[in-house]
Amino acid sequence: MGSVGLLYVGAVLFINGLMLVGVIPGKSAAILNFFVGTMQVVFPTIIILQANNDLSVIFGAAGLYLFGFTYLYVGVLQMTGISGEGLGWFSIFVSACAVVIGYLQFSLVADPVFGVIWWVWAVLWFLFFLLLGLNKSSLTKMTGWFTVFISHLTGTIPAFFLLLGRYETNNTLAALVAALAAISLAAAYFLGRKSMRSSAQPGPAANVVQAA
């Protein structure tokens, strides 16, 4: 069940990334956010109810609520037009929790791959905090591209491996995921800066006005 939820985390992150880079309208993206947000609240609740007080199972499911509430929040904001400062400050809470959960994946669960994945999510949600909580609008395109890139790295691909029963975890694979995430962040920064430079360049009409 958690693997299915992870697959759709990849889907909704991909859609939200495209929304941030201006490919998809906000209200169009909101629909999937409601679907996946609801899934990410219902699924962990079912898992916890069936856990028989198994703390490892409860721990694995508890973090899913962080995503579920985020996606529901995004859906509400896009449908209503309410400002995103609240979601931004919630994102710094999610980011801090993701750092802790990532550390516990290394120390308690012995799953370094998901330890790195949680830390990648911590970076992403920190960008959401900067973008929405602190109104750093200059980071919009960078955040959008990073979201697009890591949607598959941290969601879609590991979900398929889990669903096929071929998931493996070790330090080498964790280092590979970390390297790909770093490349994704660098590429997102480059694309974000390129977009800012393009938007800052005056068009033909502006050139005429300046020449006059």
GROMACS .gro file of C-alpha atoms in nm:
model
  212
    1MET     CA    1   0.000   0.000   0.000
    2GLY     CA    2   0.282   0.240   0.088
    3SER     CA    3   0.453   0.157  -0.242
    4VAL     CA    4   0.139   0.251  -0.436
    5GLY     CA    5   0.126   0.579  -0.245
    6LEU     CA    6   0.491   0.645  -0.330
    7LEU     CA    7   0.417   0.596  -0.700
    8TYR     CA    8   0.157   0.872  -0.687
    9VAL     CA    9   0.390   1.094  -0.487
   10GLY     CA   10   0.609   1.085  -0.796
   11ALA     CA   11   0.309   1.174  -1.012
   12VAL     CA   12   0.191   1.469  -0.805
   13LEU     CA   13   0.543   1.609  -0.759
   14PHE     CA   14   0.587   1.593  -1.136
   15ILE     CA   15   0.261   1.781  -1.191
   16ASN     CA   16   0.339   2.040  -0.923
   17GLY     CA   17   0.683   2.096  -1.072
   18LEU     CA   18   0.528   2.159  -1.412
   19MET     CA   19   0.284   2.399  -1.245
   20LEU     CA   20   0.572   2.597  -1.094
   21VAL     CA   21   0.754   2.628  -1.426
   22GLY     CA   22   0.434   2.750  -1.590
   23VAL     CA   23   0.337   2.448  -1.800
   24ILE     CA   24   0.019   2.353  -1.611
   25PRO     CA   25  -0.240   2.596  -1.464
   26GLY     CA   26  -0.280   2.588  -1.087
   27LYS     CA   27  -0.644   2.479  -1.084
   28SER     CA   28  -0.567   2.194  -1.322
   29ALA     CA   29  -0.288   2.072  -1.092
   30ALA     CA   30  -0.513   2.109  -0.786
   31ILE     CA   31  -0.729   1.811  -0.884
   32LEU     CA   32  -0.444   1.559  -0.864
   33ASN     CA   33  -0.326   1.720  -0.540
   34PHE     CA   34  -0.666   1.650  -0.386
   35PHE     CA   35  -0.663   1.289  -0.509
   36VAL     CA   36  -0.309   1.211  -0.393
   37GLY     CA   37  -0.340   1.416  -0.074
   38THR     CA   38  -0.648   1.217   0.025
   39MET     CA   39  -0.468   0.891  -0.059
   40GLN     CA   40  -0.168   0.994   0.153
   41VAL     CA   41  -0.395   1.052   0.452
   42VAL     CA   42  -0.618   0.746   0.411
   43PHE     CA   43  -0.342   0.492   0.334
   44PRO     CA   44  -0.122   0.561   0.639
   45THR     CA   45  -0.431   0.563   0.860
   46ILE     CA   46  -0.523   0.214   0.737
   47ILE     CA   47  -0.162   0.096   0.779
   48ILE     CA   48  -0.144   0.229   1.136
   49LEU     CA   49  -0.481   0.075   1.228
   50GLN     CA   50  -0.356  -0.264   1.107
   51ALA     CA   51  -0.007  -0.232   1.258
   52ASN     CA   52  -0.088  -0.413   1.585
   53ASN     CA   53   0.127  -0.159   1.772
   54ASP     CA   54   0.432  -0.247   1.559
   55LEU     CA   55   0.636   0.071   1.601
   56SER     CA   56   0.843   0.011   1.286
   57VAL     CA   57   0.528  -0.009   1.074
   58ILE     CA   58   0.379   0.298   1.245
   59PHE     CA   59   0.705   0.486   1.191
   60GLY     CA   60   0.702   0.400   0.822
   61ALA     CA   61   0.346   0.523   0.780
   62ALA     CA   62   0.362   0.835   0.997
   63GLY     CA   63   0.579   1.032   0.757
   64LEU     CA   64   0.323   0.992   0.479
   65TYR     CA   65   0.092   1.239   0.652
   66LEU     CA   66   0.350   1.512   0.589
   67PHE     CA   67   0.298   1.467   0.218
   68GLY     CA   68  -0.077   1.417   0.237
   69PHE     CA   69  -0.137   1.742   0.422
   70THR     CA   70   0.101   1.926   0.187
   71TYR     CA   71  -0.085   1.814  -0.126
   72LEU     CA   72  -0.427   1.887   0.023
   73TYR     CA   73  -0.296   2.231   0.123
   74VAL     CA   74  -0.168   2.292  -0.232
   75GLY     CA   75  -0.505   2.190  -0.375
   76VAL     CA   76  -0.694   2.429  -0.150
   77LEU     CA   77  -0.458   2.717  -0.229
   78GLN     CA   78  -0.485   2.667  -0.604
   79MET     CA   79  -0.864   2.644  -0.597
   80THR     CA   80  -0.921   2.939  -0.363
   81GLY     CA   81  -0.633   3.174  -0.445
   82ILE     CA   82  -0.536   3.209  -0.078
   83SER     CA   83  -0.175   3.321  -0.027
   84GLY     CA   84   0.077   3.045   0.040
   85GLU     CA   85   0.262   3.171   0.350
   86GLY     CA   86   0.096   2.913   0.573
   87LEU     CA   87   0.199   2.630   0.344
   88GLY     CA   88   0.549   2.778   0.331
   89TRP     CA   89   0.590   2.768   0.707
   90PHE     CA   90   0.438   2.421   0.722
   91SER     CA   91   0.703   2.322   0.468
   92ILE     CA   92   0.989   2.412   0.703
   93PHE     CA   93   0.828   2.180   0.959
   94VAL     CA   94   0.811   1.904   0.695
   95SER     CA   95   1.173   1.970   0.599
   96ALA     CA   96   1.292   1.938   0.959
   97CYS     CA   97   1.094   1.616   1.007
   98ALA     CA   98   1.239   1.477   0.682
   99VAL     CA   99   1.593   1.539   0.810
  100VAL     CA  100   1.516   1.341   1.126
  101ILE     CA  101   1.338   1.060   0.940
  102GLY     CA  102   1.627   1.039   0.696
  103TYR     CA  103   1.873   1.000   0.983
  104LEU     CA  104   1.654   0.728   1.137
  105GLN     CA  105   1.646   0.545   0.804
  106PHE     CA  106   2.024   0.516   0.834
  107SER     CA  107   2.048   0.443   1.205
  108LEU     CA  108   1.738   0.237   1.286
  109VAL     CA  109   1.599   0.098   0.963
  110ALA     CA  110   1.937   0.036   0.792
  111ASP     CA  111   1.798   0.169   0.463
  112PRO     CA  112   2.054   0.421   0.331
  113VAL     CA  113   1.874   0.468   0.000
  114PHE     CA  114   1.558   0.595   0.168
  115GLY     CA  115   1.773   0.788   0.412
  116VAL     CA  116   1.905   0.986   0.115
  117ILE     CA  117   1.559   1.011  -0.040
  118TRP     CA  118   1.420   1.165   0.277
  119TRP     CA  119   1.706   1.416   0.282
  120VAL     CA  120   1.634   1.505  -0.082
  121TRP     CA  121   1.274   1.568   0.018
  122ALA     CA  122   1.404   1.784   0.305
  123VAL     CA  123   1.588   2.001   0.051
  124LEU     CA  124   1.278   2.025  -0.169
  125TRP     CA  125   1.047   2.125   0.114
  126PHE     CA  126   1.306   2.379   0.231
  127LEU     CA  127   1.285   2.534  -0.115
  128PHE     CA  128   0.906   2.542  -0.074
  129PHE     CA  129   0.960   2.727   0.253
  130LEU     CA  130   1.187   2.984   0.086
  131LEU     CA  131   0.948   3.023  -0.206
  132LEU     CA  132   0.620   3.046  -0.015
  133GLY     CA  133   0.706   3.125   0.346
  134LEU     CA  134   0.966   3.393   0.270
  135ASN     CA  135   0.822   3.496  -0.069
  136LYS     CA  136   1.146   3.429  -0.259
  137SER     CA  137   0.969   3.436  -0.595
  138SER     CA  138   1.304   3.432  -0.777
  139LEU     CA  139   1.327   3.063  -0.680
  140THR     CA  140   1.001   2.966  -0.851
  141LYS     CA  141   1.146   2.816  -1.169
  142MET     CA  142   1.442   2.656  -0.991
  143THR     CA  143   1.209   2.494  -0.738
  144GLY     CA  144   0.980   2.380  -1.017
  145TRP     CA  145   1.256   2.213  -1.217
  146PHE     CA  146   1.404   2.048  -0.909
  147THR     CA  147   1.058   1.914  -0.824
  148VAL     CA  148   1.020   1.773  -1.176
  149PHE     CA  149   1.361   1.605  -1.167
  150ILE     CA  150   1.338   1.445  -0.823
  151SER     CA  151   0.974   1.340  -0.864
  152HIS     CA  152   1.093   1.033  -1.051
  153LEU     CA  153   1.420   0.987  -0.862
  154THR     CA  154   1.252   0.976  -0.521
  155GLY     CA  155   0.901   0.862  -0.609
  156THR     CA  156   0.831   0.687  -0.936
  157ILE     CA  157   1.150   0.479  -0.973
  158PRO     CA  158   1.179   0.343  -0.615
  159ALA     CA  159   0.803   0.275  -0.616
  160PHE     CA  160   0.834   0.050  -0.922
  161PHE     CA  161   1.127  -0.136  -0.768
  162LEU     CA  162   0.925  -0.190  -0.450
  163LEU     CA  163   0.614  -0.301  -0.639
  164LEU     CA  164   0.820  -0.548  -0.846
  165GLY     CA  165   0.991  -0.684  -0.535
  166ARG     CA  166   1.333  -0.582  -0.666
  167TYR     CA  167   1.414  -0.300  -0.428
  168GLU     CA  168   1.768  -0.309  -0.286
  169THR     CA  169   1.944  -0.074  -0.049
  170ASN     CA  170   2.312  -0.025   0.020
  171ASN     CA  171   2.563   0.256   0.055
  172THR     CA  172   2.662   0.246  -0.311
  173LEU     CA  173   2.305   0.291  -0.432
  174ALA     CA  174   2.252   0.562  -0.171
  175ALA     CA  175   2.558   0.748  -0.300
  176LEU     CA  176   2.422   0.717  -0.656
  177VAL     CA  177   2.086   0.865  -0.552
  178ALA     CA  178   2.266   1.148  -0.370
  179ALA     CA  179   2.480   1.222  -0.676
  180LEU     CA  180   2.178   1.227  -0.908
  181ALA     CA  181   1.994   1.455  -0.666
  182ALA     CA  182   2.292   1.694  -0.657
  183ILE     CA  183   2.303   1.697  -1.038
  184SER     CA  184   1.928   1.764  -1.042
  185LEU     CA  185   1.969   2.058  -0.804
  186ALA     CA  186   2.251   2.203  -1.014
  187ALA     CA  187   2.050   2.161  -1.335
  188ALA     CA  188   1.745   2.320  -1.172
  189TYR     CA  189   1.958   2.615  -1.057
  190PHE     CA  190   2.094   2.659  -1.410
  191LEU     CA  191   1.749   2.643  -1.569
  192GLY     CA  192   1.608   2.880  -1.307
  193ARG     CA  193   1.885   3.135  -1.367
  194LYS     CA  194   1.843   3.100  -1.742
  195SER     CA  195   1.471   3.169  -1.710
  196MET     CA  196   1.537   3.475  -1.493
  197ARG     CA  197   1.785   3.615  -1.746
  198SER     CA  198   1.539   3.556  -2.030
  199SER     CA  199   1.257   3.732  -1.848
  200ALA     CA  200   1.485   4.021  -1.755
  201GLN     CA  201   1.586   4.089  -2.114
  202PRO     CA  202   1.372   4.365  -2.270
  203GLY     CA  203   1.165   4.272  -2.570
  204PRO     CA  204   1.150   4.466  -2.896
  205ALA     CA  205   0.884   4.702  -2.768
  206ALA     CA  206   1.086   4.781  -2.457
  207ASN     CA  207   1.393   4.845  -2.672
  208VAL     CA  208   1.197   5.096  -2.877
  209VAL     CA  209   1.084   5.276  -2.563
  210GLN     CA  210   1.438   5.282  -2.425
  211ALA     CA  211   1.576   5.412  -2.755
  212ALA     CA  212   1.319   5.693  -2.754
   0.00000   0.00000   0.00000
